Short mmCIF file of C-alpha atoms and ligand atoms in Angstrom, two decimals:
data_model
loop_
_atom_site.label_atom_id
_atom_site.label_comp_id
_atom_site.label_asym_id
_atom_site.label_seq_id
_atom_site.Cartn_x
_atom_site.Cartn_y
_atom_site.Cartn_z
CA MET A 123 -23.18 17.04 1.17
CA ASN A 124 -19.83 18.37 -0.07
CA LEU A 125 -17.32 15.52 0.22
CA LYS A 126 -14.42 17.96 -0.23
CA ASN A 127 -15.10 19.07 3.34
CA TYR A 128 -13.88 15.63 4.48
CA ILE A 129 -10.60 15.60 2.55
CA ARG A 130 -7.62 17.24 4.26
CA ASP A 131 -4.71 18.67 2.26
CA ILE A 132 -1.25 17.93 3.67
CA GLN A 133 1.52 19.81 1.87
CA GLY A 134 4.85 17.96 1.59
CA PHE A 135 3.78 14.41 2.52
CA PRO A 136 5.28 11.88 1.88
CA LYS A 137 7.62 13.91 -0.39
CA GLU A 138 8.22 17.64 -0.48
CA GLU A 139 6.54 18.25 -3.85
CA ILE A 140 3.34 16.31 -3.09
CA LEU A 141 0.06 17.78 -1.87
CA PHE A 142 -1.30 14.72 -0.08
CA LYS A 143 -5.05 14.16 -0.03
CA ASP A 144 -5.81 12.76 3.41
CA ILE A 145 -9.06 10.76 3.52
CA THR A 146 -8.98 10.05 7.27
CA PRO A 147 -11.60 12.76 8.06
CA LEU A 148 -13.94 10.99 5.61
CA LEU A 149 -13.27 7.60 7.21
CA ASN A 150 -13.88 9.09 10.62
CA ASP A 151 -17.37 10.41 9.83
CA PRO A 152 -20.03 7.70 9.47
CA LEU A 153 -22.56 9.93 7.66
CA ALA A 154 -20.07 11.26 5.12
CA ARG A 155 -18.63 7.78 4.64
CA GLU A 156 -22.06 6.31 3.95
CA TYR A 157 -22.89 9.18 1.58
CA CYS A 158 -19.63 8.64 -0.34
CA LEU A 159 -20.26 4.90 -0.54
CA ARG A 160 -23.76 5.54 -1.95
CA VAL A 161 -22.38 7.93 -4.57
CA LEU A 162 -19.91 5.25 -5.71
CA LEU A 163 -22.59 2.53 -5.72
CA ASN A 164 -25.11 4.70 -7.62
CA SER A 165 -22.59 5.23 -10.41
CA LEU A 166 -22.73 1.50 -11.16
CA GLY A 167 -26.49 1.41 -11.74
CA GLU A 168 -27.68 -2.17 -12.04
CA GLN A 169 -24.41 -3.55 -13.41
CA LYS A 170 -23.45 -6.89 -11.93
CA ILE A 171 -20.05 -7.04 -10.21
CA ASP A 172 -18.36 -10.33 -9.32
CA LYS A 173 -15.12 -8.94 -7.88
CA VAL A 174 -13.98 -5.63 -6.45
CA VAL A 175 -10.22 -5.09 -6.80
CA GLY A 176 -8.69 -2.65 -4.31
CA ALA A 177 -5.14 -1.24 -4.40
CA GLU A 178 -2.93 -1.25 -1.30
CA SER A 179 -3.57 0.30 0.98
CA ARG A 180 -6.20 2.99 0.92
CA GLY A 181 -8.05 1.21 -1.89
CA PHE A 182 -8.85 -1.53 0.64
CA LEU A 183 -11.03 0.74 2.74
CA PHE A 184 -13.91 1.68 0.44
CA GLY A 185 -13.05 -1.31 -1.77
CA MET A 186 -14.15 -3.68 0.96
CA LEU A 187 -17.27 -1.63 1.73
CA LEU A 188 -18.18 -1.69 -1.97
CA ALA A 189 -17.64 -5.45 -2.21
CA ASP A 190 -19.83 -5.98 0.82
CA ARG A 191 -22.74 -3.89 -0.55
CA LEU A 192 -22.40 -5.43 -4.01
CA ASN A 193 -22.26 -8.95 -2.61
CA ALA A 194 -19.04 -9.37 -4.58
CA GLY A 195 -15.67 -10.87 -3.75
CA PHE A 196 -12.90 -8.55 -2.62
CA VAL A 197 -9.44 -8.88 -4.15
CA PRO A 198 -6.48 -7.09 -2.54
CA VAL A 199 -3.72 -5.96 -4.88
CA ARG A 200 -0.55 -5.43 -2.87
CA LYS A 201 3.02 -4.21 -2.97
CA PRO A 202 5.66 -6.89 -3.75
CA LYS A 203 6.13 -9.85 -1.40
CA LYS A 204 3.06 -9.11 0.74
CA LEU A 205 0.67 -11.69 -0.69
CA PRO A 206 1.30 -15.23 0.57
CA PHE A 207 0.06 -17.33 -2.38
CA LYS A 208 1.24 -17.49 -6.02
CA THR A 209 1.12 -14.08 -7.68
CA ILE A 210 1.57 -12.23 -10.93
CA SER A 211 2.95 -8.70 -10.92
CA ALA A 212 2.95 -5.47 -12.91
CA SER A 213 5.39 -2.55 -12.71
CA TYR A 214 4.26 1.06 -12.97
CA ASP A 215 5.29 4.68 -12.57
CA SER A 216 3.25 6.74 -10.12
CA GLU A 217 3.28 10.20 -8.58
CA TYR A 218 5.73 8.79 -6.00
CA GLY A 219 8.15 6.93 -8.35
CA THR A 220 8.44 3.41 -9.83
CA ASP A 221 6.90 0.45 -8.05
CA SER A 222 5.12 -2.80 -8.72
CA LEU A 223 1.91 -4.48 -7.65
CA GLU A 224 0.89 -8.10 -7.22
CA ILE A 225 -2.33 -10.11 -7.30
CA HIS A 226 -3.06 -13.73 -6.40
CA VAL A 227 -3.31 -15.87 -9.54
CA ASP A 228 -6.62 -17.43 -8.46
CA ALA A 229 -8.30 -14.19 -7.31
CA ILE A 230 -10.18 -13.57 -10.56
CA GLN A 231 -11.77 -16.10 -12.89
CA LYS A 232 -11.97 -15.64 -16.65
CA GLY A 233 -15.03 -13.51 -17.50
CA ASP A 234 -15.53 -12.16 -13.97
CA LYS A 235 -17.11 -8.71 -13.99
CA VAL A 236 -14.61 -6.52 -12.14
CA LEU A 237 -14.83 -3.14 -10.44
CA ILE A 238 -11.43 -1.58 -9.75
CA HIS A 239 -11.28 0.86 -6.83
CA ASP A 240 -8.64 3.16 -5.38
CA ASP A 241 -8.72 6.33 -3.29
CA VAL A 242 -6.90 8.70 -5.68
CA LEU A 243 -6.42 8.80 -9.44
CA ALA A 244 -3.22 10.86 -9.84
CA THR A 245 -0.91 10.12 -12.80
CA GLY A 246 -2.83 6.90 -13.59
CA GLY A 247 0.22 4.61 -13.32
CA THR A 248 -1.32 2.56 -10.51
CA ALA A 249 -4.64 2.29 -12.34
CA LYS A 250 -2.93 1.12 -15.52
CA ALA A 251 -1.05 -1.58 -13.58
CA LEU A 252 -4.31 -2.68 -11.94
CA ALA A 253 -5.96 -2.99 -15.36
CA HIS A 254 -3.00 -5.01 -16.61
CA LEU A 255 -3.27 -7.48 -13.72
CA VAL A 256 -7.03 -7.92 -14.09
CA ASN A 257 -6.74 -8.37 -17.86
CA LYS A 258 -3.94 -10.92 -17.44
CA LEU A 259 -6.26 -13.04 -15.28
CA GLY A 260 -9.09 -12.74 -17.83
CA GLY A 261 -11.32 -10.38 -15.83
CA ASP A 262 -13.76 -8.05 -17.57
CA ILE A 263 -13.32 -4.48 -16.23
CA VAL A 264 -16.77 -2.90 -15.79
CA GLN A 265 -15.63 0.35 -14.19
CA PHE A 266 -12.83 2.12 -12.38
CA ASN A 267 -13.96 4.19 -9.46
CA PHE A 268 -12.01 6.53 -7.22
CA LEU A 269 -12.85 8.70 -4.27
CA MET A 270 -11.10 11.53 -6.06
CA GLU A 271 -9.27 12.50 -9.22
CA LEU A 272 -6.40 14.98 -9.52
CA SER A 273 -7.52 15.88 -13.02
CA PHE A 274 -4.57 18.22 -13.75
CA LEU A 275 -2.34 15.10 -13.81
CA ASN A 276 -4.41 13.60 -16.67
CA GLY A 277 -4.35 10.11 -15.16
CA ARG A 278 -7.55 9.13 -16.92
CA ASP A 279 -5.71 9.18 -20.27
CA LYS A 280 -3.93 5.96 -19.18
CA ILE A 281 -7.21 4.08 -18.66
CA LYS A 282 -9.40 5.89 -21.18
CA LYS A 283 -10.82 2.76 -22.76
CA TYR A 284 -12.67 1.94 -19.52
CA PRO A 285 -15.58 3.68 -17.80
CA ILE A 286 -14.24 5.89 -14.99
CA PHE A 287 -16.17 7.40 -12.08
CA THR A 288 -14.75 9.75 -9.46
CA ALA A 289 -16.76 11.05 -6.49
CA ILE A 290 -14.63 14.20 -6.08
CA ASN A 291 -12.73 16.22 -8.67
CA TYR A 292 -9.71 18.47 -8.15
P1 AMP B 456 -0.91 7.36 -9.54
O1 AMP B 456 -0.38 6.00 -9.84
O2 AMP B 456 0.07 8.44 -9.82
O3 AMP B 456 -2.26 7.60 -10.20
O4 AMP B 456 -1.12 7.43 -7.97
C1 AMP B 456 -2.23 6.84 -7.37
C2 AMP B 456 -1.86 6.14 -6.10
O5 AMP B 456 -0.95 6.89 -5.30
C3 AMP B 456 -3.09 5.89 -5.26
O6 AMP B 456 -2.99 4.58 -4.72
C4 AMP B 456 -3.03 6.93 -4.18
O7 AMP B 456 -3.32 6.36 -2.91
C5 AMP B 456 -1.63 7.47 -4.19
N1 AMP B 456 -1.56 8.91 -4.38
C6 AMP B 456 -1.00 9.54 -5.43
N2 AMP B 456 -1.03 10.86 -5.29
C7 AMP B 456 -1.65 11.10 -4.11
C8 AMP B 456 -1.99 12.29 -3.40
N3 AMP B 456 -1.70 13.51 -3.88
N4 AMP B 456 -2.63 12.16 -2.21
C9 AMP B 456 -2.91 10.93 -1.73
N5 AMP B 456 -2.61 9.78 -2.35
C10 AMP B 456 -1.98 9.85 -3.53
#
């Protein structure tokens, strides 16, 4: 199965210069979705995962599916002021501009084996902020995985000390 057939390019969304990778066709197809989930799971081999961290908002979708199959906890990382409990935050630059992300302080225990998931690895700013938050809470990052990587933006350079898996490459 070619997963690229389930990713739709939208030129100029949400800003003029961005070629947006729309994953809704993938979400909408149960066979392709299951195939993609298996590809992500297979990349982990037998490694134990305690927590899956997913970035708002599209990282929640496969992030939750991964957590369910791995019998792991799911930890949402969200934009500022969205999480109700005590948080820590990290600022970052992304393809869209500067922003920050927050995580609940009790979401990860020291030594937890963590898988970090998001839909797209673009400039890597989001991924770097996610790593910062997980490290601050004492989590042990086992792998980053993404549905796709925009490799011409060299985002993986920002998280090069961690294992990275991407199901689709552009
Ligand atoms: P970055 O921090 O630059 O690596 O951007 C990654 C984050 O922005 C991910 O959470 C993506 O959902 C989103 N993103 C960045 N670029 C795109 C794109 N071209 N299409 C869809 N989502 C994108």
